[in-house]
Amino acid sequence: MNTPLSWIKAYVPDLDCTAKEYMDALTLTGTKVEGYEKLDDGLEKIVVGKIVKIDRHPDADKLVVCQVQVDEEGTVIQIVTGAPNVFEGAIIPVVLDGGRVAKDHSGNRIPGGVKIKKGKLRGVESFGMMCSIEELGSSTDMYPDACADGIYIFNDNPEYGKTKLGSDVPTLLGLRDVNFEYEVTSNRVDCFSVTGIAREAAATFRKPFCPPQVKMVGNDEKAEDYVSVEVVDKDLCPRYVARVVKNIRLAPSPEWMQRRLAACGIRPINNIVDITNYVMEEYGQPMHAFDLDTIAGNKIIVRRAEAGEKFTTLDGQERVMDENVLMICDAEKPVGIAGIMGGENSKITDDVKTMLFEAACFDGTNIRLSGKRLGMRTDAQAKFEKGLDPENAMEAINRACQLIEELDAGDVVGGCVDVYSSKPEPKVVPYDVNRINRLLGTDISEDEMVSYFEMVDLVVDRDKKEVTVPTWRQDVLLMADLAEEVARFYGYDKIPTTLPTGEATTGGLSYKLTIEANVRNTAEYLGFSEASTYSFESPKVFDKLLVAEDDSVRNAITISNPLGEDYSIMRTLPINGLLTSLATNYNRRNKDVRLYEMANIYIPKELPLTELPDERMQIVLGMYGKCDFYDMKGVVETILYKTRLRNKTVYSTENKKSFLHPGRQAEVIYDGVVLGYIGEVHPEVLDNYGIKEKTYLAVLDIKNVMEHAVFDFKYKGIPKYPAVTRDISLVMDKEVPAGSVEEVIAKKGGKLLEKYELFDVYEGDRLEAGKKSLAYSIRFRDAEKTLEDGEVNLVMDKILAGLKEIGAELRS
């Protein structure tokens, strides 16, 4: 939202501050000012002048030499110009020697302006320059009377009357002003208006707020005799106010109104349309004007549209409605889309005689959804969808009728038609001075707090310790909101730093987030960098990954409104994004790349969806360069160890993944549960992604890891008694996994077993074909006494017997 400072000062007349002070102060009290633009930036030494004589240039057909009087004392200077619209007697803006204009000849605004110096044009001296409205930093939108390709002529505007020569032009044109841009939060509906911003400015600077004095105007007739209103869908229209104006006299609106509208980004049209827009900006209440002669039966009906109903809006577009769009209709046809745009069949034309003014309140959610379905976006819609205060409608329409009489735009009919089905009641919020001070960490007196409340029209009852909140303050619901009012006007910068108090303990991460943080930290410790890719994917991904046509992972959720085919499904495999990132690094010649991602996958329980899918987070790790399968295996085991999975991990090659090398992949199994998989990427898949180097992947399901993770730490004292170590070398079939051997050692070792470690693997000529040798170092210790050889031998016999059962024997 934009407002000129002059409009704010109209309601806060004692406001005296610089643009920077205004921006900083309002931002600190909660009305964020994004920035501002000084309309007179770069304008210096520009005065009103009068052309007293024009001669042809002796050496240029398109130039003329003007003698220009620049003050009341009769000072005349010579200016050469090529403007086509100059004439003797013209009152024009003149930049004197050494002055500045806002824009250069190309129309670009230059910070600080463009300096004008005396010089010669084709041999004739020129001591200044006559200005167009664009060179003054403005435009024909703000000054419709200005010539589009010539000098600005004051004679063409009767509002200036007899302009005094030598007067400051920026002041005369209202350019000594500042335009502010605000970022208003959606819960402050009252601040989507100039009066709302002005109220905040008055409270911020502790100045009196002087809103427009609105009075009921109108003749002795009654509006009910001209029009009737029926609201069918009261849930979508809690209030509808209508007034009638006859004998319409269309004309340009006054310049002060045009300037204010243009500063807000609204193009002036005529007095009637400008008044509706002006009141919309002033009060935040959109309004609409209908030609009453086009309203069949002189009746307004507010109802939902019929499905498939067609309607042509003011912009000439035919639109198809559905049954959820609220329409403004007459006795025969729709004449407007409620809260969004009027219809072409009832618009104000130059032939209008009698006009119906509408100010209503509509359901904000319905307006937003209707505009989205219709593909429309209007200024009125932007305000309605925030949820307006119904109490504001009557004040706004009376203000509009008052302006109509003041501008002599028509004759206002007395009375109004007001259908008010749902009247909001002011909220009553209790306040407690001590609680507010404890919340803020301040020591503010009740008198000071009450003064802050009253500055923004909150009515205080000190006896009951209650605040009555007006209906236009929809954001004040609880005592915490009252504390915010105190804080923002007391000054956030004044609130001292205090330590938190109370019985609550310091917060921490949840168990799930602890696991995720642990996994992330471990991956980064091992040299992996985190990647972040989209959960949206293309169905073509399955073909790139060589996924079989009947594989269940192809049953992906289709997005109803995708960005495009490449982002049309939710991923069921987490690896495509990481492979794409690895390919990007490879193509940019990055070496030894290690990436990981905490990626969500979405597994539907059935299609089409009847309930939310199974959303599972998985860590996917990928690397290429100086690495092999066993490096990735070590990474996986380190991550599992750091998440306190202390039992032995088993690797199975039964279930194959199509995108991994058929002979270099395995499932990661822990306590009979599949945690994920690991392997080398299939060469054909690597070709599909444009990677020409062996690449390794590992995927772990965080939910399954979390179910087995244990963070119950138990600490033991330093052992008092020595350990006994036995080394054994075993021979077995190659198919016997080392995990099975270690499982037997751990199970049979009992309480005396302290540690075991694989220190050698041998396969060669000294063994039979199909055999391998594993050598382990096993350490025993008793916490109560020194172990004897006989005790250790008994345990070793149990271990060797167990190993024999799985086909592992001592190597001779």
PDB file of N, CA and C in Angstrom, residues 32 135 141 144 148 278 296 299 315 333 367 377 477 502 578 662 750 752:
ATOM      1  N   LYS A  32       5.113  -1.387   9.191  1.00  0.00           N
ATOM      2  CA  LYS A  32       6.385  -1.423   8.487  1.00  0.00           C
ATOM      3  C   LYS A  32       6.348  -0.592   7.218  1.00  0.00           C
ATOM      4  N   GLU A 135       9.966  15.728 -16.975  1.00  0.00           N
ATOM      5  CA  GLU A 135      11.242  16.232 -16.476  1.00  0.00           C
ATOM      6  C   GLU A 135      11.128  16.715 -15.037  1.00  0.00           C
ATOM      7  N   ASP A 141      -0.272  10.684 -15.824  1.00  0.00           N
ATOM      8  CA  ASP A 141      -1.270  10.018 -14.977  1.00  0.00           C
ATOM      9  C   ASP A 141      -1.640  10.912 -13.802  1.00  0.00           C
ATOM     10  N   PRO A 144      -3.226  14.870 -15.784  1.00  0.00           N
ATOM     11  CA  PRO A 144      -3.832  14.536 -17.082  1.00  0.00           C
ATOM     12  C   PRO A 144      -3.870  15.707 -18.058  1.00  0.00           C
ATOM     13  N   ALA A 148       1.623  15.459 -23.628  1.00  0.00           N
ATOM     14  CA  ALA A 148       2.435  14.242 -23.595  1.00  0.00           C
ATOM     15  C   ALA A 148       3.821  14.445 -24.192  1.00  0.00           C
ATOM     16  N   TYR A 278     -11.301   6.956  -4.217  1.00  0.00           N
ATOM     17  CA  TYR A 278     -10.756   7.781  -3.142  1.00  0.00           C
ATOM     18  C   TYR A 278     -11.222   7.270  -1.780  1.00  0.00           C
ATOM     19  N   ALA A 296     -32.664  -3.659 -13.603  1.00  0.00           N
ATOM     20  CA  ALA A 296     -34.042  -4.099 -13.851  1.00  0.00           C
ATOM     21  C   ALA A 296     -34.831  -4.186 -12.551  1.00  0.00           C
ATOM     22  N   LYS A 299     -34.087  -3.223  -8.328  1.00  0.00           N
ATOM     23  CA  LYS A 299     -33.889  -4.128  -7.197  1.00  0.00           C
ATOM     24  C   LYS A 299     -32.520  -4.787  -7.284  1.00  0.00           C
ATOM     25  N   ASP A 315     -14.090  -5.229 -17.745  1.00  0.00           N
ATOM     26  CA  ASP A 315     -12.956  -5.257 -18.665  1.00  0.00           C
ATOM     27  C   ASP A 315     -13.293  -5.905 -19.999  1.00  0.00           C
ATOM     28  N   LYS A 333     -30.998 -10.164 -14.043  1.00  0.00           N
ATOM     29  CA  LYS A 333     -29.662 -10.596 -14.504  1.00  0.00           C
ATOM     30  C   LYS A 333     -28.604 -10.211 -13.486  1.00  0.00           C
ATOM     31  N   ILE A 367     -14.329 -14.447  -1.289  1.00  0.00           N
ATOM     32  CA  ILE A 367     -13.843 -13.510  -2.305  1.00  0.00           C
ATOM     33  C   ILE A 367     -12.482 -13.961  -2.831  1.00  0.00           C
ATOM     34  N   ARG A 377      -7.821 -10.448 -10.316  1.00  0.00           N
ATOM     35  CA  ARG A 377      -7.180  -9.806  -9.171  1.00  0.00           C
ATOM     36  C   ARG A 377      -7.425  -8.308  -9.275  1.00  0.00           C
ATOM     37  N   LEU A 477      -7.261  -9.823  20.486  1.00  0.00           N
ATOM     38  CA  LEU A 477      -8.158 -10.860  21.000  1.00  0.00           C
ATOM     39  C   LEU A 477      -7.829 -11.259  22.430  1.00  0.00           C
ATOM     40  N   GLY A 502      10.686 -18.663  35.215  1.00  0.00           N
ATOM     41  CA  GLY A 502       9.590 -19.624  35.174  1.00  0.00           C
ATOM     42  C   GLY A 502      10.073 -21.016  35.496  1.00  0.00           C
ATOM     43  N   LEU A 578      19.793 -36.849  -6.149  1.00  0.00           N
ATOM     44  CA  LEU A 578      21.206 -36.889  -5.801  1.00  0.00           C
ATOM     45  C   LEU A 578      22.058 -37.294  -7.003  1.00  0.00           C
ATOM     46  N   PRO A 662      24.313 -55.489 -10.555  1.00  0.00           N
ATOM     47  CA  PRO A 662      23.748 -56.740 -10.057  1.00  0.00           C
ATOM     48  C   PRO A 662      24.694 -57.536  -9.166  1.00  0.00           C
ATOM     49  N   GLY A 750      29.752 -64.696  26.150  1.00  0.00           N
ATOM     50  CA  GLY A 750      29.203 -64.474  27.474  1.00  0.00           C
ATOM     51  C   GLY A 750      29.663 -63.184  28.116  1.00  0.00           C
ATOM     52  N   LEU A 752      32.259 -62.626  29.964  1.00  0.00           N
ATOM     53  CA  LEU A 752      33.702 -62.365  29.995  1.00  0.00           C
ATOM     54  C   LEU A 752      34.200 -61.702  28.711  1.00  0.00           C
TER      55      LEU A 752
END
